[in-house]
CSV table of C-alpha atoms in Angstrom, one decimal:
chain,number,residue,atom,x,y,z
B,4,ARG,CA,4.8,-18.9,28.0
B,5,VAL,CA,6.9,-21.7,30.8
B,6,TYR,CA,10.1,-19.3,29.5
B,7,ALA,CA,8.2,-16.2,30.2
B,8,ASP,CA,7.3,-16.6,33.3
B,9,GLN,CA,10.2,-18.3,35.0
B,10,LEU,CA,12.4,-15.5,33.4
B,11,GLY,CA,10.1,-12.6,33.9
B,12,TYR,CA,10.3,-11.8,30.3
B,13,PRO,CA,8.0,-8.6,29.9
B,14,GLU,CA,7.0,-7.7,26.7
B,15,GLU,CA,3.3,-8.9,25.8
B,16,CYS,CA,3.3,-9.9,22.3
B,17,PRO,CA,1.5,-7.4,19.9
B,18,HIS,CA,-0.1,-10.3,17.1
B,19,CYS,CA,-1.4,-12.7,20.0
B,20,GLY,CA,-1.8,-10.4,23.2
B,21,THR,CA,0.0,-13.2,25.2
B,22,THR,CA,3.3,-12.3,27.0
B,23,HIS,CA,6.1,-15.1,25.7
B,24,ILE,CA,9.2,-15.5,24.1
B,25,PRO,CA,9.6,-15.6,20.2
B,26,TYR,CA,9.4,-18.1,19.3
B,27,PRO,CA,11.7,-18.3,16.0
B,28,ASP,CA,14.2,-17.4,19.4
B,29,ILE,CA,13.1,-20.8,21.0
B,30,MET,CA,13.4,-22.9,18.2
B,31,LYS,CA,16.9,-22.0,17.6
B,32,ALA,CA,17.8,-22.1,20.6
B,33,THR,CA,16.8,-25.5,21.1
B,34,ALA,CA,17.9,-26.6,17.4
B,35,MET,CA,21.8,-25.7,18.7
B,36,GLN,CA,21.1,-27.9,22.1
B,37,ILE,CA,20.1,-30.8,19.8
B,38,SER,CA,23.0,-29.8,17.7
B,39,LEU,CA,25.5,-30.3,21.1
B,40,GLY,CA,24.0,-33.2,21.6
B,41,TRP,CA,24.3,-35.4,18.3
B,42,GLN,CA,28.1,-34.3,17.6
B,43,LEU,CA,28.6,-36.8,20.6
B,44,PHE,CA,28.4,-39.4,17.7
B,45,PRO,CA,31.2,-39.8,15.2
B,46,PHE,CA,31.0,-39.3,11.4
B,47,ILE,CA,27.4,-38.6,11.3
B,48,GLY,CA,26.3,-36.6,14.1
B,49,PRO,CA,28.0,-33.4,13.1
B,50,ILE,CA,26.2,-33.9,9.8
B,51,VAL,CA,22.8,-34.9,11.5
B,52,GLY,CA,23.7,-31.8,13.9
B,53,LYS,CA,24.8,-29.3,12.2
B,54,LEU,CA,21.7,-29.9,9.9
B,55,ALA,CA,19.7,-29.0,12.3
B,56,GLU,CA,21.0,-25.0,13.0
B,57,HIS,CA,20.7,-24.8,9.8
B,58,CYS,CA,17.1,-26.2,9.4
B,59,ASN,CA,16.1,-23.8,12.6
B,60,ASN,CA,17.8,-20.3,12.2
B,61,PRO,CA,15.7,-19.1,11.3
B,62,PRO,CA,12.8,-21.9,11.8
B,63,LEU,CA,12.5,-23.4,8.3
B,64,TYR,CA,9.0,-25.5,9.0
B,65,TYR,CA,6.1,-25.1,11.2
B,66,ARG,CA,3.1,-27.3,11.0
B,67,GLY,CA,0.3,-26.0,13.7
B,68,THR,CA,-2.0,-24.2,14.6
B,69,LYS,CA,-1.6,-23.6,18.6
B,70,LEU,CA,1.9,-21.1,17.6
B,71,LYS,CA,-0.8,-18.4,16.4
B,72,CYS,CA,1.9,-15.5,16.0
B,73,PHE,CA,4.6,-17.4,14.1
B,74,TRP,CA,3.5,-16.9,10.8
B,75,ALA,CA,2.3,-13.1,11.5
B,76,SER,CA,2.1,-10.5,9.3
B,77,PRO,CA,2.0,-7.4,11.0
B,78,ASN,CA,3.0,-5.2,7.6
B,79,LEU,CA,0.4,-6.6,5.8
B,80,ASN,CA,-2.4,-6.1,8.5
B,81,MET,CA,-1.1,-2.8,8.5
B,82,ILE,CA,-1.7,-2.0,5.4
B,83,ALA,CA,-5.3,-4.3,5.2
B,84,ALA,CA,-6.9,-2.2,8.1
B,85,THR,CA,-5.9,1.4,6.9
B,86,LYS,CA,-7.3,1.1,3.0
B,87,GLU,CA,-9.3,2.9,1.9
B,88,ARG,CA,-12.8,1.6,0.3
B,89,LYS,CA,-12.5,4.1,-2.9
B,90,MET,CA,-9.0,4.6,-4.5
B,91,SER,CA,-8.4,6.6,-7.7
B,92,THR,CA,-5.8,5.3,-10.3
B,93,GLY,CA,-2.6,6.8,-9.0
B,94,GLY,CA,-3.9,5.5,-4.9
B,95,LYS,CA,-4.1,1.9,-6.6
B,96,ILE,CA,-0.9,2.5,-8.0
B,97,LYS,CA,1.1,3.7,-4.9
B,98,HIS,CA,-1.1,0.3,-2.4
B,99,PHE,CA,0.1,-2.3,-4.8
B,100,LEU,CA,3.6,-0.8,-4.1
B,101,VAL,CA,3.0,-0.3,-0.4
B,102,VAL,CA,1.6,-3.6,-0.3
B,103,SER,CA,4.6,-5.3,-2.0
B,104,ILE,CA,6.9,-3.8,0.1
B,105,ALA,CA,4.7,-5.2,2.9
B,106,PHE,CA,5.2,-8.6,1.1
B,107,MET,CA,8.6,-8.8,0.8
B,108,LYS,CA,9.4,-8.1,4.5
B,109,ASP,CA,6.5,-10.4,6.1
B,110,PHE,CA,6.9,-13.4,3.6
B,111,ALA,CA,9.7,-13.0,0.8
B,112,ILE,CA,13.1,-12.0,2.9
B,113,PRO,CA,12.3,-14.8,5.3
B,114,ILE,CA,11.9,-17.2,2.8
B,115,LEU,CA,15.0,-16.0,1.1
B,116,GLN,CA,16.7,-16.6,4.5
B,117,ARG,CA,16.0,-20.1,4.9
B,118,ILE,CA,16.9,-21.2,1.7
B,119,VAL,CA,20.4,-19.5,2.1
B,120,GLY,CA,20.5,-20.9,5.0
B,121,ILE,CA,20.2,-24.2,3.8
B,122,SER,CA,22.1,-23.4,1.1
B,123,VAL,CA,25.1,-22.8,3.4
B,124,TYR,CA,24.5,-26.2,4.6
B,125,VAL,CA,24.5,-28.3,1.2
B,126,VAL,CA,26.9,-26.4,0.1
B,127,ILE,CA,29.5,-27.1,3.4
B,128,LEU,CA,28.0,-30.8,3.4
B,129,TYR,CA,28.8,-30.9,-0.3
B,130,PHE,CA,32.4,-30.4,-0.8
B,131,THR,CA,33.7,-32.2,2.3
B,132,GLN,CA,32.8,-34.7,0.1
B,133,VAL,CA,34.4,-34.0,-3.3
B,134,ILE,CA,38.0,-32.4,-1.7
B,135,ASN,CA,40.4,-34.5,-1.7
B,136,LYS,CA,44.7,-33.9,-2.0
B,137,GLN,CA,44.6,-33.9,-6.1
B,138,ASN,CA,41.8,-30.7,-5.7
B,139,LEU,CA,42.5,-29.8,-2.7
B,140,GLU,CA,44.3,-26.3,-4.1
B,141,GLN,CA,40.8,-25.5,-6.4
B,142,MET,CA,38.2,-26.9,-4.7
B,143,GLY,CA,39.4,-25.4,-1.1
B,144,VAL,CA,39.3,-22.1,-2.5
B,145,ARG,CA,35.8,-22.5,-4.5
B,146,MET,CA,34.1,-23.5,-1.6
B,147,PHE,CA,35.3,-20.6,0.6
B,148,GLN,CA,33.6,-18.4,-1.8
B,149,PHE,CA,30.6,-19.8,-2.5
B,150,VAL,CA,30.6,-20.2,1.7
B,151,MET,CA,31.7,-16.6,1.9
B,152,ALA,CA,29.0,-14.7,-0.4
B,153,LEU,CA,26.5,-16.9,1.1
B,154,SER,CA,28.1,-15.6,4.5
B,155,PHE,CA,27.7,-11.8,3.3
B,156,LEU,CA,24.2,-12.8,1.8
B,157,VAL,CA,23.2,-14.2,5.0
B,158,GLY,CA,24.2,-11.5,6.9
B,159,TYR,CA,21.9,-8.9,4.2
B,160,LEU,CA,19.1,-10.8,4.6
B,161,ASP,CA,18.8,-10.6,8.5
B,162,ALA,CA,19.9,-7.0,8.7
B,163,PHE,CA,20.2,-4.9,5.7
B,164,PHE,CA,17.2,-5.9,3.7
B,165,PRO,CA,15.0,-6.3,6.3
B,166,LEU,CA,15.6,-2.4,7.8
B,167,LEU,CA,15.9,-1.2,3.2
B,168,ALA,CA,12.1,-2.6,3.3
B,169,LEU,CA,11.2,-0.8,6.6
B,170,VAL,CA,12.4,2.7,5.2
B,171,LEU,CA,11.2,1.5,1.6
B,172,LEU,CA,8.1,0.8,3.2
B,173,ALA,CA,7.4,4.1,5.7
B,174,ILE,CA,8.5,6.3,2.7
B,175,ALA,CA,5.5,5.2,1.0
B,176,LEU,CA,2.6,5.1,3.5
B,177,VAL,CA,4.0,9.0,4.0
B,178,ALA,CA,4.0,9.5,0.1
B,179,SER,CA,0.8,7.8,-0.3
B,180,LYS,CA,-1.3,8.5,2.8
B,181,LYS,CA,-0.5,11.0,5.5
B,182,GLN,CA,-0.7,14.2,3.3
B,183,VAL,CA,-4.8,12.9,2.6
B,184,GLN,CA,-5.6,12.2,6.5
B,185,GLN,CA,-3.9,15.8,7.1
B,186,ALA,CA,-6.2,17.6,5.1
B,187,LYS,CA,-8.8,15.5,5.9
B,188,SER,CA,-8.2,16.5,9.4
B,189,ASP,CA,-7.6,20.3,8.6
B,190,LYS,CA,-10.9,20.2,7.0
B,191,GLN,CA,-12.8,19.0,9.6
B,192,LYS,CA,-11.4,20.6,12.4
B,193,PHE,CA,-11.2,24.6,10.3
B,194,GLY,CA,-13.1,24.0,7.8
B,195,SER,CA,-10.9,24.1,4.8
B,196,THR,CA,-11.4,24.8,1.8
B,197,ALA,CA,-11.5,22.8,-1.6
B,198,ALA,CA,-8.4,24.8,-2.7
B,199,ASN,CA,-6.4,24.7,0.7
B,200,ILE,CA,-6.8,21.1,0.6
B,201,ALA,CA,-5.7,20.5,-2.3
B,202,ALA,CA,-3.0,22.8,-1.9
B,203,LYS,CA,-1.4,20.6,1.0
B,204,LEU,CA,-1.8,17.3,-1.2
B,205,GLU,CA,0.6,18.9,-3.4
B,206,GLN,CA,3.3,19.1,-0.6
B,207,LYS,CA,5.7,16.9,-0.5
B,208,PRO,CA,7.4,15.8,2.8
B,209,THR,CA,10.4,16.5,4.0
B,210,LEU,CA,13.8,15.2,2.9
B,211,TRP,CA,15.8,16.2,5.2
B,212,PRO,CA,16.3,13.3,7.8
B,213,LEU,CA,16.5,10.8,5.1
B,214,ILE,CA,19.2,12.8,3.2
B,215,GLY,CA,21.7,13.2,6.8
B,216,GLN,CA,21.0,9.5,6.7
B,217,VAL,CA,22.3,8.4,3.9
B,218,ILE,CA,25.1,11.5,4.5
B,219,HIS,CA,25.9,9.2,7.2
B,220,GLY,CA,26.1,6.1,6.3
B,221,VAL,CA,28.4,6.7,2.8
B,222,SER,CA,31.0,8.6,5.2
B,223,PHE,CA,31.2,5.7,7.8
B,224,GLY,CA,31.3,2.9,4.4
B,225,GLY,CA,34.4,6.0,3.4
B,226,SER,CA,36.2,6.2,6.1
B,227,CYS,CA,36.4,2.8,6.4
B,228,SER,CA,37.4,2.1,2.9
B,229,ILE,CA,40.3,4.3,3.2
B,230,TYR,CA,41.1,2.5,6.8
B,231,PHE,CA,41.7,-0.8,5.1
B,232,PHE,CA,42.9,0.5,1.7
B,233,ASN,CA,45.8,2.2,3.7
B,234,GLU,CA,46.3,-1.3,5.7
B,235,TRP,CA,46.0,-3.7,2.6
B,236,LYS,CA,49.2,-1.0,1.5
B,237,GLU,CA,51.1,-0.8,4.7
B,238,LYS,CA,51.2,-4.4,6.3
B,239,ASN,CA,51.2,-5.8,2.4
B,240,LEU,CA,47.4,-7.5,3.3
B,241,SER,CA,45.9,-9.9,0.4
B,242,LEU,CA,42.9,-8.7,-1.2
B,243,ASP,CA,41.2,-11.9,0.1
B,244,SER,CA,41.7,-10.4,3.6
B,245,ILE,CA,40.5,-7.3,2.8
B,246,GLN,CA,37.4,-8.6,1.6
B,247,LEU,CA,37.3,-10.6,4.5
B,248,MET,CA,37.6,-7.5,6.8
B,249,GLY,CA,34.8,-5.7,5.3
């Protein structure tokens, strides 16, 4: 809260109701400062400094009770608040699917982010110890393959998978909740008959916005692929360079 007061941070936390800068951002910035300080020491400094960076991007572990919203699970809380008391078998299956997606968004993906972040550090530390003049060509290529694969995974876990989980969660919520609530609202407002409610429940939500987004993404990705392929053919770039640019 001190940083928020000094910097005039305007946003209020939706979980604890106070104004503060997100705790993971503070921890990451602090870890980078500690890392910079440690790297002034030779030999052991970069090892400890980089460990501090990788263990706090995102933060690996927190033990305490004051940061109440650090382990917040907004999606699971939202689903628990809107859970119906009586559900059919199909409704229970849909609810379990929605809870699974919310759990993936709130807990599984953050845990995977931490595991992959530490894995990058371990791989770099391991290969810097085993590489020598005799195996430089073989082990160097293998190291870059591991690091690039983990780096791609870090990028997907930071941007793509959370967005995909949100899209899936939104689709599941629309499929399981929206039509039922709309039908109940119509019944209370207009006195709809049971036949009209059943007809509304059978209606499917429009998929045109989702189809448009998919077409846009496919066209953009396809144009980038064609561009990189043409660059590779004209300038004789290696496939490794194309993969790195991608």
